[in-house]
Amino acid sequence: GPEEGFAWLFRSEYSHVNLEEVDSEGWTLLGDAAFNFGWATQLCVDDPALGWQTRYLIRAGANIHATSTMGALTPLDAYLRGCTAHNVDHAREFIAVLEHCGVDLHAYARKELEIHSGQHFILSTWNNHLWRWVPTKRRVVYKYGKDADQLQIWLEDYDALSWFCCGRFDLEIFS
């Protein structure tokens, strides 16, 4: 099927690539793939192919907690930032990919919190109306289930700019 074709293409393209090397923007391949995966994720759209590149990079041994050169931005952060393009405020699809790859989700979440010193925030959101990144502060919230494969991660508005949709509604009222 198509997944096997993607696996063949992936192995042929990335077999000799250092998975931890960073690009000109400071991201690893997994960070780039996670951002693109998030950017393509939309509510009510179930397309497993969106996560294939992320899945294969994880299977190939990419570090799931690799941080960018811009700071402690992990592939999860990249995914969540990408998700803001379509107002998706959860990491359900990303978690499904991690689980499919055999990652212990509770251990994964604990490590993410450790990287972010217990205060995990996304510091910018894509705003389609303004067509730009807006410096909003959104908290990343973790909810653990009883079993290691039960985890939920979502974004919560944290500052006034995000609560009021970056002032967009104020602009509509005063125009």
mmCIF file of C-alpha atoms in Angstrom:
data_model
loop_
_atom_site.group_PDB
_atom_site.id
_atom_site.type_symbol
_atom_site.label_atom_id
_atom_site.label_comp_id
_atom_site.label_asym_id
_atom_site.label_seq_id
_atom_site.Cartn_x
_atom_site.Cartn_y
_atom_site.Cartn_z
ATOM 1 C CA GLY A 1 0.000 0.000 0.000
ATOM 2 C CA PRO A 2 0.932 3.665 0.075
ATOM 3 C CA GLU A 3 2.574 3.416 3.507
ATOM 4 C CA GLU A 4 5.064 0.829 2.242
ATOM 5 C CA GLY A 5 5.859 3.086 -0.719
ATOM 6 C CA PHE A 6 6.504 5.968 1.649
ATOM 7 C CA ALA A 7 8.734 3.724 3.796
ATOM 8 C CA TRP A 8 10.799 2.789 0.738
ATOM 9 C CA LEU A 9 11.107 6.435 -0.340
ATOM 10 C CA PHE A 10 12.038 7.486 3.194
ATOM 11 C CA ARG A 11 14.789 4.842 3.477
ATOM 12 C CA SER A 12 16.188 5.764 0.071
ATOM 13 C CA GLU A 13 16.251 9.495 0.844
ATOM 14 C CA TYR A 14 17.354 9.487 4.501
ATOM 15 C CA SER A 15 19.475 6.354 4.895
ATOM 16 C CA HIS A 16 22.762 8.315 5.109
ATOM 17 C CA VAL A 17 21.465 11.485 6.794
ATOM 18 C CA ASN A 18 22.394 12.560 10.320
ATOM 19 C CA LEU A 19 18.949 12.801 11.922
ATOM 20 C CA GLU A 20 20.202 15.186 14.613
ATOM 21 C CA GLU A 21 21.765 17.725 12.252
ATOM 22 C CA VAL A 22 19.993 21.091 12.320
ATOM 23 C CA ASP A 23 18.913 23.107 9.299
ATOM 24 C CA SER A 24 19.421 26.829 8.677
ATOM 25 C CA GLU A 25 16.456 27.656 10.940
ATOM 26 C CA GLY A 26 17.809 25.582 13.820
ATOM 27 C CA TRP A 27 15.459 22.581 13.553
ATOM 28 C CA THR A 28 16.218 18.887 13.263
ATOM 29 C CA LEU A 29 14.432 16.871 10.581
ATOM 30 C CA LEU A 30 11.953 15.692 13.218
ATOM 31 C CA GLY A 31 11.287 19.272 14.338
ATOM 32 C CA ASP A 32 10.564 20.276 10.724
ATOM 33 C CA ALA A 33 8.391 17.210 10.155
ATOM 34 C CA ALA A 34 6.463 17.796 13.379
ATOM 35 C CA PHE A 35 5.809 21.438 12.465
ATOM 36 C CA ASN A 36 4.560 20.459 8.994
ATOM 37 C CA PHE A 37 2.448 17.697 10.536
ATOM 38 C CA GLY A 38 0.892 20.237 12.910
ATOM 39 C CA TRP A 39 0.364 22.795 10.146
ATOM 40 C CA ALA A 40 -1.542 20.190 8.076
ATOM 41 C CA THR A 41 -3.617 18.931 11.025
ATOM 42 C CA GLN A 42 -7.195 20.159 10.921
ATOM 43 C CA LEU A 43 -10.249 19.470 13.032
ATOM 44 C CA CYS A 44 -12.489 16.675 11.694
ATOM 45 C CA VAL A 45 -9.847 15.530 9.185
ATOM 46 C CA ASP A 46 -8.495 12.021 9.700
ATOM 47 C CA ASP A 47 -5.597 11.513 7.317
ATOM 48 C CA PRO A 48 -2.946 9.088 8.626
ATOM 49 C CA ALA A 49 -0.564 10.073 5.814
ATOM 50 C CA LEU A 50 -0.025 13.473 7.478
ATOM 51 C CA GLY A 51 2.076 11.872 10.210
ATOM 52 C CA TRP A 52 4.095 9.423 8.117
ATOM 53 C CA GLN A 53 7.266 11.529 7.905
ATOM 54 C CA THR A 54 7.201 12.108 11.667
ATOM 55 C CA ARG A 55 6.541 8.415 12.295
ATOM 56 C CA TYR A 56 9.405 7.253 10.095
ATOM 57 C CA LEU A 57 11.878 9.710 11.583
ATOM 58 C CA ILE A 58 11.000 8.439 15.071
ATOM 59 C CA ARG A 59 11.321 4.827 13.904
ATOM 60 C CA ALA A 60 14.700 5.671 12.354
ATOM 61 C CA GLY A 61 15.927 6.814 15.763
ATOM 62 C CA ALA A 62 15.401 10.585 15.722
ATOM 63 C CA ASN A 63 15.497 12.134 19.184
ATOM 64 C CA ILE A 64 11.870 12.840 20.158
ATOM 65 C CA HIS A 65 13.046 15.517 22.616
ATOM 66 C CA ALA A 66 15.649 17.230 20.400
ATOM 67 C CA THR A 67 15.574 20.969 21.028
ATOM 68 C CA SER A 68 16.018 23.627 18.383
ATOM 69 C CA THR A 69 18.887 26.084 18.459
ATOM 70 C CA MET A 70 16.316 28.809 19.232
ATOM 71 C CA GLY A 71 15.822 27.444 22.743
ATOM 72 C CA ALA A 72 13.964 24.600 24.322
ATOM 73 C CA LEU A 73 11.592 24.043 21.395
ATOM 74 C CA THR A 74 11.000 20.318 20.989
ATOM 75 C CA PRO A 75 9.158 18.487 18.198
ATOM 76 C CA LEU A 76 6.026 18.645 20.397
ATOM 77 C CA ASP A 77 6.360 22.450 20.521
ATOM 78 C CA ALA A 78 6.843 22.541 16.750
ATOM 79 C CA TYR A 79 3.735 20.400 16.253
ATOM 80 C CA LEU A 80 1.604 22.542 18.575
ATOM 81 C CA ARG A 81 2.824 25.773 16.945
ATOM 82 C CA GLY A 82 1.940 24.355 13.551
ATOM 83 C CA CYS A 83 -1.501 23.344 14.807
ATOM 84 C CA THR A 84 -2.342 26.962 15.585
ATOM 85 C CA ALA A 85 -2.668 27.568 11.826
ATOM 86 C CA HIS A 86 -6.055 25.824 11.893
ATOM 87 C CA ASN A 87 -7.033 26.537 15.511
ATOM 88 C CA VAL A 88 -6.258 22.996 16.646
ATOM 89 C CA ASP A 89 -5.460 23.209 20.348
ATOM 90 C CA HIS A 90 -4.526 19.615 21.179
ATOM 91 C CA ALA A 91 -1.798 17.109 20.340
ATOM 92 C CA ARG A 92 -4.047 14.076 19.795
ATOM 93 C CA GLU A 93 -2.590 13.181 16.372
ATOM 94 C CA PHE A 94 1.016 13.653 17.506
ATOM 95 C CA ILE A 95 0.388 11.469 20.563
ATOM 96 C CA ALA A 96 -1.117 8.795 18.310
ATOM 97 C CA VAL A 97 2.080 8.761 16.233
ATOM 98 C CA LEU A 98 4.240 8.477 19.371
ATOM 99 C CA GLU A 99 2.073 5.644 20.667
ATOM 100 C CA HIS A 100 2.194 3.878 17.281
ATOM 101 C CA CYS A 101 6.006 4.039 17.501
ATOM 102 C CA GLY A 102 5.991 2.366 20.927
ATOM 103 C CA VAL A 103 6.873 5.449 22.994
ATOM 104 C CA ASP A 104 5.961 5.298 26.712
ATOM 105 C CA LEU A 105 3.680 8.322 26.778
ATOM 106 C CA HIS A 106 3.959 9.046 30.500
ATOM 107 C CA ALA A 107 7.765 8.970 30.368
ATOM 108 C CA TYR A 108 7.623 11.147 27.240
ATOM 109 C CA ALA A 109 5.454 13.774 28.973
ATOM 110 C CA ARG A 110 7.639 13.802 32.097
ATOM 111 C CA LYS A 111 10.732 14.430 29.948
ATOM 112 C CA GLU A 112 8.983 17.253 28.057
ATOM 113 C CA LEU A 113 8.064 18.901 31.358
ATOM 114 C CA GLU A 114 11.642 18.454 32.589
ATOM 115 C CA ILE A 115 13.005 20.136 29.443
ATOM 116 C CA HIS A 116 10.644 23.060 30.038
ATOM 117 C CA SER A 117 11.394 23.240 33.786
ATOM 118 C CA GLY A 118 7.796 22.386 34.677
ATOM 119 C CA GLN A 119 6.500 25.547 32.933
ATOM 120 C CA HIS A 120 5.642 24.538 29.381
ATOM 121 C CA PHE A 121 4.402 27.377 27.170
ATOM 122 C CA ILE A 122 4.007 28.038 23.450
ATOM 123 C CA LEU A 123 5.003 31.656 22.884
ATOM 124 C CA SER A 124 3.567 32.358 19.450
ATOM 125 C CA THR A 125 0.382 31.567 17.576
ATOM 126 C CA TRP A 126 -0.368 31.777 13.873
ATOM 127 C CA ASN A 127 -3.171 34.221 13.150
ATOM 128 C CA ASN A 128 -4.828 33.675 9.756
ATOM 129 C CA HIS A 129 -6.644 37.018 9.886
ATOM 130 C CA LEU A 130 -3.421 38.947 10.394
ATOM 131 C CA TRP A 131 -1.391 36.420 8.355
ATOM 132 C CA ARG A 132 1.496 36.438 10.792
ATOM 133 C CA TRP A 133 2.867 34.960 14.000
ATOM 134 C CA VAL A 134 1.512 36.740 17.069
ATOM 135 C CA PRO A 135 3.446 36.621 20.380
ATOM 136 C CA THR A 136 0.762 35.042 22.551
ATOM 137 C CA LYS A 137 1.442 32.873 25.569
ATOM 138 C CA ARG A 138 -0.400 29.558 25.741
ATOM 139 C CA ARG A 139 0.178 26.928 28.415
ATOM 140 C CA VAL A 140 0.747 23.300 27.414
ATOM 141 C CA VAL A 141 -1.400 21.140 29.716
ATOM 142 C CA TYR A 142 -0.785 17.447 30.365
ATOM 143 C CA LYS A 143 -3.373 14.986 31.691
ATOM 144 C CA TYR A 144 -2.203 11.495 32.536
ATOM 145 C CA GLY A 145 -4.450 8.424 32.508
ATOM 146 C CA LYS A 146 -3.961 5.360 34.679
ATOM 147 C CA ASP A 147 -2.054 3.448 31.998
ATOM 148 C CA ALA A 148 1.172 4.511 30.266
ATOM 149 C CA ASP A 149 -0.644 4.722 26.931
ATOM 150 C CA GLN A 150 -3.189 7.242 28.226
ATOM 151 C CA LEU A 151 -2.125 10.848 27.824
ATOM 152 C CA GLN A 152 -3.770 14.057 26.686
ATOM 153 C CA ILE A 153 -1.933 17.257 25.806
ATOM 154 C CA TRP A 154 -3.639 20.502 24.887
ATOM 155 C CA LEU A 155 -3.125 24.272 24.789
ATOM 156 C CA GLU A 156 -4.790 26.720 27.158
ATOM 157 C CA ASP A 157 -4.871 30.468 26.671
ATOM 158 C CA TYR A 158 -2.589 32.052 29.250
ATOM 159 C CA ASP A 159 -2.363 35.782 28.546
ATOM 160 C CA ALA A 160 -4.827 38.528 27.664
ATOM 161 C CA LEU A 161 -3.640 38.681 24.046
ATOM 162 C CA SER A 162 -4.648 35.071 23.455
ATOM 163 C CA TRP A 163 -7.870 35.335 25.508
ATOM 164 C CA PHE A 164 -9.102 38.149 23.269
ATOM 165 C CA CYS A 165 -7.969 36.577 19.973
ATOM 166 C CA CYS A 166 -5.036 38.974 19.552
ATOM 167 C CA GLY A 167 -7.309 42.013 19.563
ATOM 168 C CA ARG A 168 -9.052 40.977 16.334
ATOM 169 C CA PHE A 169 -12.530 41.453 17.793
ATOM 170 C CA ASP A 170 -11.573 44.900 19.115
ATOM 171 C CA LEU A 171 -10.552 45.894 15.614
ATOM 172 C CA GLU A 172 -13.944 44.761 14.258
ATOM 173 C CA ILE A 173 -15.838 46.694 16.944
ATOM 174 C CA PHE A 174 -13.979 49.962 16.319
ATOM 175 C CA SER A 175 -13.925 49.817 12.525
#
